[in-house]
Coordinates of C-alpha atoms in Angstrom, one line a residue:
M1 CA 39.4 45.3 60.1
M2 CA 41.0 47.0 63.2
L3 CA 44.2 49.5 62.4
M4 CA 47.0 49.1 64.6
I5 CA 47.4 52.6 64.5
C6 CA 49.6 53.1 67.5
G7 CA 52.0 50.7 66.2
L8 CA 52.7 52.4 63.2
P9 CA 56.3 53.9 63.1
F10 CA 55.5 57.5 61.8
L11 CA 53.1 58.0 64.8
A12 CA 55.3 56.1 67.2
A13 CA 56.4 58.7 70.0
K14 CA 60.0 59.8 69.4
S15 CA 62.1 59.2 72.6
Q16 CA 63.3 62.6 74.2
V17 CA 67.0 63.7 73.5
K18 CA 68.8 64.6 77.3
I19 CA 71.7 66.5 77.6
S20 CA 73.2 67.3 80.6
Y21 CA 76.7 68.8 81.7
V22 CA 78.5 68.8 85.6
V23 CA 81.5 71.3 85.4
S24 CA 84.1 70.8 88.2
F25 CA 87.7 71.6 89.2
K26 CA 89.6 69.3 90.7
E27 CA 93.2 71.2 90.9
P28 CA 91.9 74.7 89.1
Q29 CA 95.9 75.5 89.7
T30 CA 96.5 73.5 86.9
H31 CA 93.9 75.3 84.8
Y32 CA 91.4 72.5 83.9
A33 CA 88.2 72.2 83.7
E34 CA 86.6 68.5 84.3
I35 CA 83.1 68.1 82.0
E36 CA 80.8 65.5 82.5
M37 CA 78.3 65.2 79.7
N38 CA 75.2 62.9 80.1
V39 CA 73.3 61.9 76.8
S40 CA 69.7 60.1 76.3
G41 CA 67.5 59.6 74.0
L42 CA 70.0 58.7 71.3
S43 CA 69.8 54.7 70.5
K44 CA 72.0 55.3 67.6
P45 CA 75.3 52.4 66.8
Y46 CA 77.4 55.9 67.6
V47 CA 77.3 59.3 68.7
D48 CA 79.5 62.1 67.4
V49 CA 80.2 64.8 69.6
K50 CA 81.5 67.7 68.5
M51 CA 83.6 71.0 69.9
P52 CA 82.4 74.2 68.2
V53 CA 85.9 75.8 66.3
W54 CA 84.7 79.5 66.8
T55 CA 82.3 81.8 69.0
P56 CA 79.8 84.4 67.5
G57 CA 81.2 87.8 68.0
S58 CA 84.3 87.0 67.0
Y59 CA 85.0 85.9 63.9
L60 CA 87.9 83.6 63.7
I61 CA 88.5 79.8 63.4
R62 CA 90.1 79.1 67.3
E63 CA 90.1 75.4 67.1
F64 CA 88.7 75.1 70.8
A65 CA 88.8 71.3 70.5
K66 CA 92.8 71.7 70.8
N67 CA 92.2 72.3 74.7
V68 CA 90.8 69.0 75.0
E69 CA 91.6 65.8 76.7
D70 CA 91.0 62.6 78.0
V71 CA 87.8 62.0 76.2
S72 CA 86.3 58.6 77.5
A73 CA 82.2 57.5 77.7
T74 CA 80.7 54.9 79.6
A75 CA 77.1 53.0 79.0
G76 CA 76.2 52.2 82.8
N77 CA 79.4 50.4 84.0
T78 CA 80.8 49.4 80.0
S79 CA 83.5 51.6 78.8
L80 CA 82.8 52.4 75.3
K81 CA 85.2 53.3 72.1
V82 CA 85.7 56.3 71.5
E83 CA 87.6 57.4 68.4
K84 CA 88.6 60.7 66.9
V85 CA 87.1 61.4 63.6
K86 CA 87.7 64.9 62.5
K87 CA 89.8 67.7 64.4
N88 CA 86.9 68.5 66.5
T89 CA 84.4 65.6 66.2
W90 CA 84.4 62.5 68.7
R91 CA 82.8 59.4 67.9
I92 CA 81.2 57.5 70.7
Y93 CA 80.4 53.4 69.9
S94 CA 77.3 53.5 71.6
N95 CA 76.0 50.3 70.8
K96 CA 72.7 51.7 70.6
S97 CA 72.7 52.4 74.6
N98 CA 70.0 54.8 75.3
S99 CA 72.2 56.3 78.1
L100 CA 75.8 57.7 77.5
K101 CA 78.0 59.6 79.8
I102 CA 81.1 61.4 78.2
N103 CA 83.7 62.9 80.2
Y104 CA 87.0 65.3 79.2
S105 CA 89.0 67.9 80.4
V106 CA 89.3 71.6 79.0
Y107 CA 92.8 73.0 79.4
S108 CA 92.0 76.6 80.0
F109 CA 94.4 79.2 80.4
E110 CA 94.3 81.7 77.9
V111 CA 93.4 85.5 79.2
S112 CA 90.7 87.1 77.0
V113 CA 87.1 88.0 76.9
R114 CA 86.4 85.2 74.0
T115 CA 88.3 82.1 75.6
P116 CA 87.7 79.8 79.0
F117 CA 89.9 80.4 81.9
V118 CA 90.7 78.6 85.2
D119 CA 93.3 79.4 88.1
A120 CA 93.0 78.9 91.8
S121 CA 91.2 82.3 92.1
H122 CA 88.4 81.8 89.9
A123 CA 86.8 79.5 86.8
F124 CA 85.6 81.6 83.3
I125 CA 83.3 79.4 81.8
F126 CA 83.1 80.4 77.9
P127 CA 80.7 77.7 76.5
T128 CA 81.9 77.2 72.7
G129 CA 85.1 76.5 74.3
V130 CA 84.1 74.3 77.0
F131 CA 80.8 72.4 76.3
M132 CA 80.3 69.4 73.4
Y133 CA 77.3 68.9 71.7
P134 CA 75.7 66.0 70.1
D135 CA 75.9 66.1 66.3
N136 CA 72.7 67.5 64.9
Q137 CA 70.9 67.9 68.3
L138 CA 72.2 71.9 68.4
S139 CA 68.0 72.7 69.0
A140 CA 68.1 70.3 72.0
S141 CA 68.0 71.7 75.4
S142 CA 70.4 71.4 78.0
T143 CA 71.6 71.4 81.9
V144 CA 74.4 72.8 83.1
K145 CA 75.7 72.2 86.8
I146 CA 78.6 73.9 88.1
I147 CA 80.6 72.2 91.2
P148 CA 82.6 75.4 92.2
F149 CA 86.1 74.3 94.0
K150 CA 86.5 74.5 97.6
G151 CA 86.3 78.1 98.9
W152 CA 84.2 79.4 95.7
E153 CA 80.7 80.3 96.4
K154 CA 79.6 82.4 93.5
V155 CA 78.2 81.6 90.1
S156 CA 77.3 84.5 87.7
T157 CA 75.9 83.5 84.5
G158 CA 73.1 85.0 81.9
L159 CA 71.3 81.1 82.1
E160 CA 68.0 80.6 83.6
P161 CA 68.6 78.8 87.0
V162 CA 66.8 75.6 87.8
A163 CA 64.4 76.1 90.8
G164 CA 65.5 73.9 93.7
Q165 CA 69.2 73.0 92.6
P166 CA 71.6 75.3 93.6
F167 CA 74.1 76.3 90.3
T168 CA 72.5 74.3 87.8
Y169 CA 70.9 76.1 84.9
M170 CA 69.1 75.4 81.8
A171 CA 69.6 76.3 78.0
K172 CA 66.4 75.9 75.6
N173 CA 69.0 75.4 72.9
F174 CA 72.6 75.3 72.2
D175 CA 72.5 78.9 70.6
I176 CA 71.7 79.7 74.4
L177 CA 73.4 77.8 76.2
F178 CA 77.0 79.0 73.9
D179 CA 75.6 82.3 74.3
S180 CA 76.0 82.3 78.1
P181 CA 79.3 82.8 79.6
I182 CA 79.5 81.5 83.5
E183 CA 81.7 83.2 86.3
V184 CA 82.7 81.1 89.1
G185 CA 84.4 82.3 92.2
N186 CA 83.9 85.2 94.9
Q187 CA 83.4 87.9 92.3
E188 CA 81.8 90.8 94.0
I189 CA 78.2 91.2 93.0
F190 CA 76.1 94.3 92.7
E191 CA 72.6 94.8 91.0
F192 CA 70.7 97.9 89.6
M193 CA 67.2 98.3 87.9
A194 CA 67.1 100.4 84.5
A195 CA 64.6 100.1 81.6
G196 CA 62.6 97.9 83.9
V197 CA 65.1 95.1 84.1
K198 CA 67.5 93.9 86.5
H199 CA 70.8 93.9 85.7
T200 CA 73.8 92.5 87.5
V201 CA 77.2 93.1 87.9
A202 CA 79.8 90.3 88.4
M203 CA 83.3 91.7 89.2
Y204 CA 86.0 89.7 89.2
G205 CA 90.0 90.9 90.0
G206 CA 89.3 93.9 92.3
G207 CA 89.9 97.3 91.2
K208 CA 89.6 101.0 91.9
Y209 CA 85.8 101.0 91.0
D210 CA 82.8 102.6 93.4
P211 CA 79.6 99.7 93.1
E212 CA 77.5 103.4 94.1
R213 CA 78.5 105.3 91.4
L214 CA 78.3 102.6 88.7
K215 CA 75.1 101.8 89.9
V216 CA 73.8 105.5 89.2
D217 CA 76.0 105.7 85.6
M218 CA 75.5 102.4 84.3
P219 CA 71.8 102.8 84.3
K220 CA 71.7 105.8 82.0
I221 CA 73.9 104.2 79.4
V222 CA 70.8 101.1 79.8
E223 CA 68.1 103.9 79.3
E224 CA 69.7 105.6 76.6
A225 CA 70.3 102.3 74.4
T226 CA 66.6 100.9 75.2
A227 CA 65.1 104.5 74.1
L228 CA 66.3 104.2 71.1
Y229 CA 64.6 100.9 70.4
G230 CA 61.6 101.4 72.6
E231 CA 62.0 98.0 74.5
N232 CA 64.5 96.0 76.4
P233 CA 64.4 92.4 74.8
N234 CA 65.4 90.9 78.7
Q235 CA 63.6 89.9 81.8
H236 CA 67.8 90.2 83.3
Y237 CA 71.1 91.1 81.8
T238 CA 74.6 90.1 83.5
F239 CA 78.0 92.2 83.0
I240 CA 80.9 89.5 83.7
V241 CA 83.6 92.1 84.3
H242 CA 87.1 90.8 84.6
N243 CA 89.3 93.4 86.2
L244 CA 93.1 92.7 85.3
S245 CA 96.3 94.3 85.1
K246 CA 95.9 95.3 81.2
G247 CA 92.1 94.3 80.6
S248 CA 90.6 95.5 77.7
G249 CA 87.9 94.6 75.0
G250 CA 84.7 93.0 75.5
L251 CA 82.3 90.2 73.7
E252 CA 78.5 90.4 73.7
H253 CA 76.0 88.0 74.6
L254 CA 72.0 87.4 74.2
N255 CA 71.4 88.4 77.6
S256 CA 74.7 89.2 78.9
T257 CA 78.5 90.5 78.3
V258 CA 82.2 89.9 79.2
L259 CA 84.3 93.3 79.6
G260 CA 88.2 93.0 80.2
V261 CA 89.3 96.4 82.2
A262 CA 92.2 97.5 83.4
R263 CA 91.5 97.7 87.3
D264 CA 93.5 100.8 87.8
S265 CA 91.6 102.4 85.0
Y266 CA 88.4 103.4 87.1
A267 CA 90.6 106.0 89.3
T268 CA 91.0 108.4 86.0
D269 CA 88.5 110.3 84.8
A270 CA 89.2 108.9 81.1
G271 CA 89.4 105.5 82.2
Y272 CA 86.6 105.7 83.8
K273 CA 84.6 107.2 80.6
S274 CA 86.2 104.3 78.9
F275 CA 84.8 101.8 81.1
L276 CA 81.6 103.6 80.7
G277 CA 81.9 103.7 77.0
L278 CA 82.8 99.7 76.9
V279 CA 79.6 99.2 78.9
A280 CA 77.8 101.2 76.0
H281 CA 79.3 99.6 73.3
E282 CA 78.5 96.0 74.4
Y283 CA 74.9 96.9 75.7
H284 CA 74.2 98.5 72.3
H285 CA 74.9 94.8 70.8
L286 CA 71.5 93.5 73.1
W287 CA 69.6 94.9 69.6
N288 CA 72.7 95.4 67.0
V289 CA 73.9 92.1 66.4
K290 CA 72.1 89.7 68.7
R291 CA 68.7 90.9 67.3
L292 CA 69.1 93.2 64.5
R293 CA 71.7 90.8 62.6
P294 CA 73.1 90.0 59.5
V295 CA 71.1 87.1 58.2
A296 CA 74.1 84.8 58.2
L297 CA 74.6 85.6 61.9
G298 CA 72.4 82.7 63.2
P299 CA 71.2 80.1 63.1
F300 CA 75.1 79.2 63.7
D301 CA 76.9 76.9 62.0
Y302 CA 79.7 76.0 64.8
E303 CA 81.6 74.2 62.5
N304 CA 82.5 76.9 59.7
E305 CA 82.9 80.0 58.9
N306 CA 79.7 82.2 59.0
Y307 CA 80.3 84.6 56.2
T308 CA 78.7 88.2 56.0
T309 CA 79.6 91.8 54.3
N310 CA 77.7 93.6 56.9
L311 CA 80.1 93.7 59.9
W312 CA 80.6 97.1 59.5
I313 CA 76.6 97.7 60.5
A314 CA 77.1 95.2 63.2
E315 CA 80.1 96.5 64.9
G316 CA 80.9 99.9 63.2
F317 CA 77.3 101.1 63.8
T318 CA 77.7 99.6 67.3
S319 CA 81.0 101.7 67.8
Y320 CA 79.4 104.8 66.6
Y321 CA 76.2 104.3 68.9
E322 CA 78.7 103.8 71.8
N323 CA 79.6 107.7 70.9
K324 CA 76.3 108.8 70.6
F325 CA 75.1 107.2 73.9
M326 CA 77.8 108.6 75.8
L327 CA 76.5 111.9 74.3
R328 CA 73.1 111.4 75.2
A329 CA 73.7 110.1 78.8
G330 CA 76.1 113.3 79.7
Y331 CA 79.4 111.7 79.7
R332 CA 80.6 113.4 76.7
S333 CA 80.4 116.9 75.8
P334 CA 79.0 118.1 72.2
D335 CA 82.9 119.4 71.1
E336 CA 84.1 115.8 72.6
F337 CA 81.9 113.7 70.6
A338 CA 82.4 115.7 67.3
G339 CA 86.4 116.2 67.8
S340 CA 86.2 112.3 68.6
L341 CA 84.5 111.4 65.3
I342 CA 86.3 114.0 62.9
N343 CA 89.8 112.2 64.4
K344 CA 87.9 108.5 63.2
V345 CA 87.8 110.3 59.7
A346 CA 91.3 111.5 59.8
N347 CA 92.4 107.9 60.8
I348 CA 90.4 106.0 57.8
I349 CA 92.1 108.6 55.7
N350 CA 95.4 108.3 57.0
T351 CA 95.3 104.4 56.8
P352 CA 96.5 103.2 53.6
G353 CA 94.5 100.2 53.5
S354 CA 91.3 102.0 53.3
K355 CA 92.3 103.1 49.6
V356 CA 92.4 99.2 48.9
E357 CA 89.5 97.2 50.8
S358 CA 85.9 98.4 51.3
A359 CA 84.0 98.0 53.9
A360 CA 81.7 95.3 52.8
A361 CA 85.3 93.5 51.6
S362 CA 86.7 93.9 55.0
S363 CA 83.5 92.4 56.9
F364 CA 83.6 89.4 54.3
D365 CA 87.3 88.5 55.2
A366 CA 87.5 89.0 58.9
W367 CA 87.9 85.4 59.0
I368 CA 91.1 85.7 57.5
K369 CA 92.5 89.1 58.2
Y370 CA 90.7 91.0 61.0
Y371 CA 92.2 88.8 63.5
R372 CA 95.5 87.9 62.0
P373 CA 96.9 90.8 61.0
N374 CA 100.6 91.5 59.7
E375 CA 103.1 94.0 59.5
N376 CA 101.1 94.7 55.9
S377 CA 97.9 95.2 57.2
N378 CA 97.8 98.8 57.7
N379 CA 98.8 98.9 53.6
S380 CA 96.3 96.6 52.5
T381 CA 93.0 96.5 54.9
V382 CA 91.0 98.9 56.7
S383 CA 88.8 97.7 60.1
Y384 CA 85.2 97.3 59.8
Y385 CA 84.8 98.5 63.0
N386 CA 86.4 102.2 62.0
K387 CA 85.2 102.1 58.7
G388 CA 81.7 101.3 59.7
E389 CA 81.7 104.1 62.3
V390 CA 82.7 106.5 59.9
I391 CA 80.1 105.3 57.6
G392 CA 77.3 105.4 60.2
L393 CA 78.2 108.9 60.9
L394 CA 78.6 109.5 57.4
L395 CA 75.0 108.1 56.6
D396 CA 73.1 109.6 59.9
L397 CA 74.1 113.2 58.6
E398 CA 72.9 112.3 55.4
I399 CA 69.5 111.0 56.4
I400 CA 69.1 114.0 58.6
N401 CA 69.7 116.3 56.1
A402 CA 67.6 114.8 53.7
T403 CA 64.7 114.6 55.6
K404 CA 65.2 118.4 57.5
S405 CA 66.1 116.9 60.6
V406 CA 62.9 115.2 61.2
K407 CA 64.8 111.9 60.9
S408 CA 67.8 110.0 61.6
L409 CA 69.9 106.8 61.4
D410 CA 68.0 106.0 64.8
D411 CA 64.7 105.7 62.9
V412 CA 66.5 102.7 60.7
M413 CA 68.2 101.0 63.5
K414 CA 64.7 100.9 65.0
A415 CA 63.0 100.0 62.0
M416 CA 65.1 96.8 60.8
Y417 CA 65.2 95.7 64.5
L418 CA 61.4 95.6 64.6
Q419 CA 61.6 93.9 60.9
C420 CA 64.2 91.4 62.1
K421 CA 61.9 90.4 65.1
A422 CA 58.7 90.6 62.8
K423 CA 60.6 88.2 60.2
G424 CA 62.5 86.0 62.5
R425 CA 65.6 86.1 60.7
G426 CA 68.5 88.5 59.9
Y427 CA 68.4 91.1 57.4
T428 CA 70.2 91.2 54.1
D429 CA 72.4 94.3 52.9
A430 CA 69.5 94.9 50.2
E431 CA 67.4 95.1 53.0
F432 CA 69.1 97.5 55.1
K433 CA 69.6 99.7 52.5
A434 CA 66.2 99.6 51.3
M435 CA 65.0 100.7 54.4
A436 CA 67.7 103.6 55.0
E437 CA 66.3 104.6 51.2
Q438 CA 62.9 104.4 52.5
I439 CA 63.4 106.4 55.9
S440 CA 65.7 109.1 54.2
G441 CA 63.7 109.6 50.8
I442 CA 66.5 109.4 48.9
S443 CA 68.6 106.9 47.0
L444 CA 71.5 106.0 48.6
N445 CA 73.0 104.1 45.2
D446 CA 75.8 106.3 45.4
F447 CA 76.2 106.4 49.0
W448 CA 76.7 102.5 49.1
E449 CA 79.0 102.5 45.9
K450 CA 81.3 104.9 47.4
Y451 CA 81.4 103.9 51.3
V452 CA 80.4 100.4 51.2
N453 CA 81.5 98.4 48.4
G454 CA 83.6 101.0 47.3
V455 CA 87.0 102.7 48.4
Y456 CA 85.8 106.5 47.7
P457 CA 87.5 109.2 49.5
I458 CA 85.5 110.5 52.5
E459 CA 83.6 113.8 51.6
Y460 CA 84.0 115.3 55.1
A461 CA 83.9 118.7 53.9
K462 CA 80.3 117.9 52.7
Y463 CA 78.8 115.7 55.7
F464 CA 80.0 117.9 58.8
G465 CA 79.0 121.0 56.3
Y466 CA 75.1 119.5 56.5
A467 CA 75.5 120.5 60.3
G468 CA 77.4 123.7 59.9
I469 CA 80.6 122.7 60.8
K470 CA 83.8 123.6 59.2
V471 CA 86.5 121.1 58.7
Q472 CA 89.9 121.6 56.9
N473 CA 92.8 119.7 56.7
E474 CA 95.8 121.3 58.1
N475 CA 98.3 119.6 56.0
E476 CA 96.6 121.0 52.9
G477 CA 99.0 122.9 50.6
K478 CA 102.2 122.2 52.7
N479 CA 103.9 119.3 50.9
L480 CA 105.5 118.3 54.3
P481 CA 108.6 115.6 53.6
Y482 CA 107.5 112.2 54.8
L483 CA 109.4 109.0 55.3
G484 CA 106.9 106.7 55.7
I485 CA 107.8 104.2 58.3
A486 CA 106.7 103.3 61.9
T487 CA 109.6 102.4 64.9
R488 CA 109.9 100.9 68.0
A489 CA 112.7 101.3 70.5
S490 CA 113.7 98.6 72.6
D491 CA 117.1 97.9 74.1
G492 CA 118.9 100.9 72.5
H493 CA 117.6 99.3 69.1
V494 CA 115.4 101.1 66.9
S495 CA 113.5 98.9 64.5
I496 CA 111.0 99.2 61.5
I497 CA 107.6 97.8 62.6
A498 CA 105.7 99.1 59.6
V499 CA 106.4 100.9 56.0
S500 CA 103.1 103.2 54.3
R501 CA 102.6 102.1 51.0
D502 CA 103.7 104.4 48.3
S503 CA 106.1 106.5 51.0
G504 CA 109.6 106.8 50.1
A505 CA 110.6 104.2 52.5
W506 CA 108.4 101.8 50.4
K507 CA 109.3 102.6 47.3
D508 CA 113.1 102.8 48.1
G509 CA 113.4 99.7 50.0
L510 CA 113.3 100.0 53.8
N511 CA 111.6 96.9 55.2
V512 CA 109.6 96.1 58.5
N513 CA 112.4 94.3 61.0
D514 CA 115.2 96.3 59.4
E515 CA 117.2 98.1 62.6
V516 CA 117.8 102.0 61.9
I517 CA 121.5 102.7 62.6
S518 CA 121.5 106.4 61.6
I519 CA 120.2 108.9 59.1
D520 CA 122.2 111.0 56.8
G521 CA 125.2 110.2 59.7
A522 CA 123.1 111.1 62.9
D523 CA 122.0 108.1 65.0
A524 CA 118.8 107.0 65.0
E525 CA 116.5 108.4 67.8
P526 CA 113.4 106.4 69.3
N527 CA 111.1 108.7 67.5
V528 CA 112.5 108.7 64.0
N529 CA 110.3 110.7 62.2
G530 CA 110.6 113.6 64.8
M531 CA 114.6 113.5 64.4
G532 CA 115.8 117.2 63.4
V533 CA 117.6 115.5 60.6
L534 CA 114.4 115.0 58.8
A535 CA 112.9 118.4 60.0
G536 CA 115.2 120.0 58.2
K537 CA 114.4 118.6 54.6
K538 CA 112.1 119.0 52.0
V539 CA 110.2 116.8 49.5
G540 CA 112.5 115.4 46.7
D541 CA 115.6 115.4 49.1
V542 CA 117.4 112.1 49.1
I543 CA 118.5 110.7 52.8
T544 CA 120.7 108.0 53.6
V545 CA 119.7 105.6 55.5
K546 CA 121.8 103.2 57.7
I547 CA 120.1 100.0 58.5
K548 CA 121.1 96.5 59.7
R549 CA 119.1 93.3 58.0
D550 CA 119.7 89.8 58.8
F551 CA 122.8 90.9 60.9
L552 CA 124.3 92.7 57.7
D553 CA 124.8 96.6 57.6
K554 CA 123.4 98.4 54.6
E555 CA 122.9 101.5 53.5
I556 CA 119.7 102.8 51.5
K557 CA 119.0 105.9 49.9
V558 CA 115.3 107.1 50.0
T559 CA 113.7 110.1 48.5
L560 CA 111.7 112.2 50.6
R561 CA 108.1 111.9 49.2
A562 CA 105.5 114.2 50.3
N563 CA 103.1 113.5 53.5
P564 CA 99.8 111.9 52.4
N565 CA 98.2 112.0 55.7
V566 CA 95.6 114.7 56.8
S567 CA 95.3 116.8 60.0
L568 CA 91.5 117.9 60.2
V569 CA 90.7 120.9 62.2
P570 CA 86.9 121.7 62.9
S571 CA 85.5 125.1 63.0
I572 CA 81.9 126.7 62.9
P573 CA 82.0 129.6 60.4
E574 CA 79.8 132.7 60.1
G575 CA 76.7 132.7 58.4
V576 CA 75.2 129.0 59.6
T577 CA 72.0 128.5 58.4
E578 CA 68.9 127.5 60.1
G579 CA 68.7 124.3 58.3
Q580 CA 72.2 123.4 59.4
R581 CA 71.7 124.4 63.2
N582 CA 69.0 122.2 63.1
V583 CA 71.1 119.3 61.7
L584 CA 73.2 119.8 64.5
K585 CA 70.6 119.9 66.9
K586 CA 69.4 116.4 65.7
W587 CA 72.8 115.1 65.1
M588 CA 73.8 115.8 69.2
S589 CA 70.6 115.2 70.4
L590 CA 70.6 119.1 71.5
K591 CA 67.5 121.2 72.8

């Protein structure tokens, strides 16, 4: 009997799904990008196409679909029915057509490193805010062809170019496509080699930068980051820099980053070093987050929150190493390095929310808290960036001290990077802790309970003491009077913008948005806390604060309480031991 093997359905060759995009800008001054999406190989009664609701690296549901307009679809010359079935999903009734063309427009006018922007001068294509994807096809490859507007001549992106096709790029899957922003326009481009990798810098918006100086200084950051991990995972890397009047921030990608910078900041020493610090932070994400990552952060669910309790590592440790790379590259002195971290410790202690929310909880709740602060956030939350940076500092010193200056947090980071690479997945909190214990040779149960999962007061004297640095609280024992409000002056009015938990203002009923008229009869000054009328008071005194609330005059009696904030000052005492000097040298990479 002859078996018709080739006809069996389970052995039949599957039709390959092909996806391509064409991006154009008919009237860029209106802030729209026009998208043509071609899909073939999906012979189904209907095809659902979806827009991501968030973008990796920025943990907030941003609802990118809100900017999508004019969705239409055709198969050949036949118009197809399009129905929106969810907030981010359009159903194309394809009638089993093998090839579909979908057209839509995306309004793009939000200035940030995480949203698309189009105007007459350039286009910033932020992929999760621009490209839809067919349902259940995130593993499919795609190509993107950019048609620059008339007069635009350059495209910058980390995507791989398609040979012989100008301004056309390919992505092996949607995780890569969504992780590859695209700059279109007339940006200034310069290149440098570092760690064996070609780096391209695309500068939009002008600015007082010196490309020749940057080609010397940026590679030093790259080399220091690469030295930590022993290898650079890219063949090429792209910096997209938006130089704006008030630019700030950055967002990491698989082999690129987008940086927002104030265009005049390069002209000052502080501003220039701030830019290098931003480069150090985002470049470190090449490893920490993109490859050395919490297990929840990839493969991604682009329609829902992706929860992790480890953003204090992903972002906080990246902030910590931003300081270390700047120190190692020679852009920060040892005193500046230590002083900056001591200030970070003080800031955490002086944040009332640090006594309420743990680093792990802050990470988990990033979706509803970090990007949506309100007037009470300082009292109820702690930044996983700031707390994580302090945890990185403490853990680094703990490991160095425990191993007699043989090992450090560097060894944990490299080992975890290699472990994630070998396992092909991210780490769990337990795995990271286990590696830190393995390298330090000690139990870190108490450390994790206090600083990661708890809100234990930071033992700064103990940890800095490992390195022979004495850190004291200048406010200790002074019993300073404290009102507990922050204010903003505008058009001659002084309004309360924050009230600190458990302060006199908190206990006695001053509110955010109250306009302060006077204190004990003295007209309110822009800096209420610095008014002379307060300087002459002591803890327990009662002051009369005249306010206007909802256009009604009120007088509130406030009993001044003791200032809970610390003012930390370091010194190097006599009698520092050889062991402490070795910890200091290891911590600061001193010779």
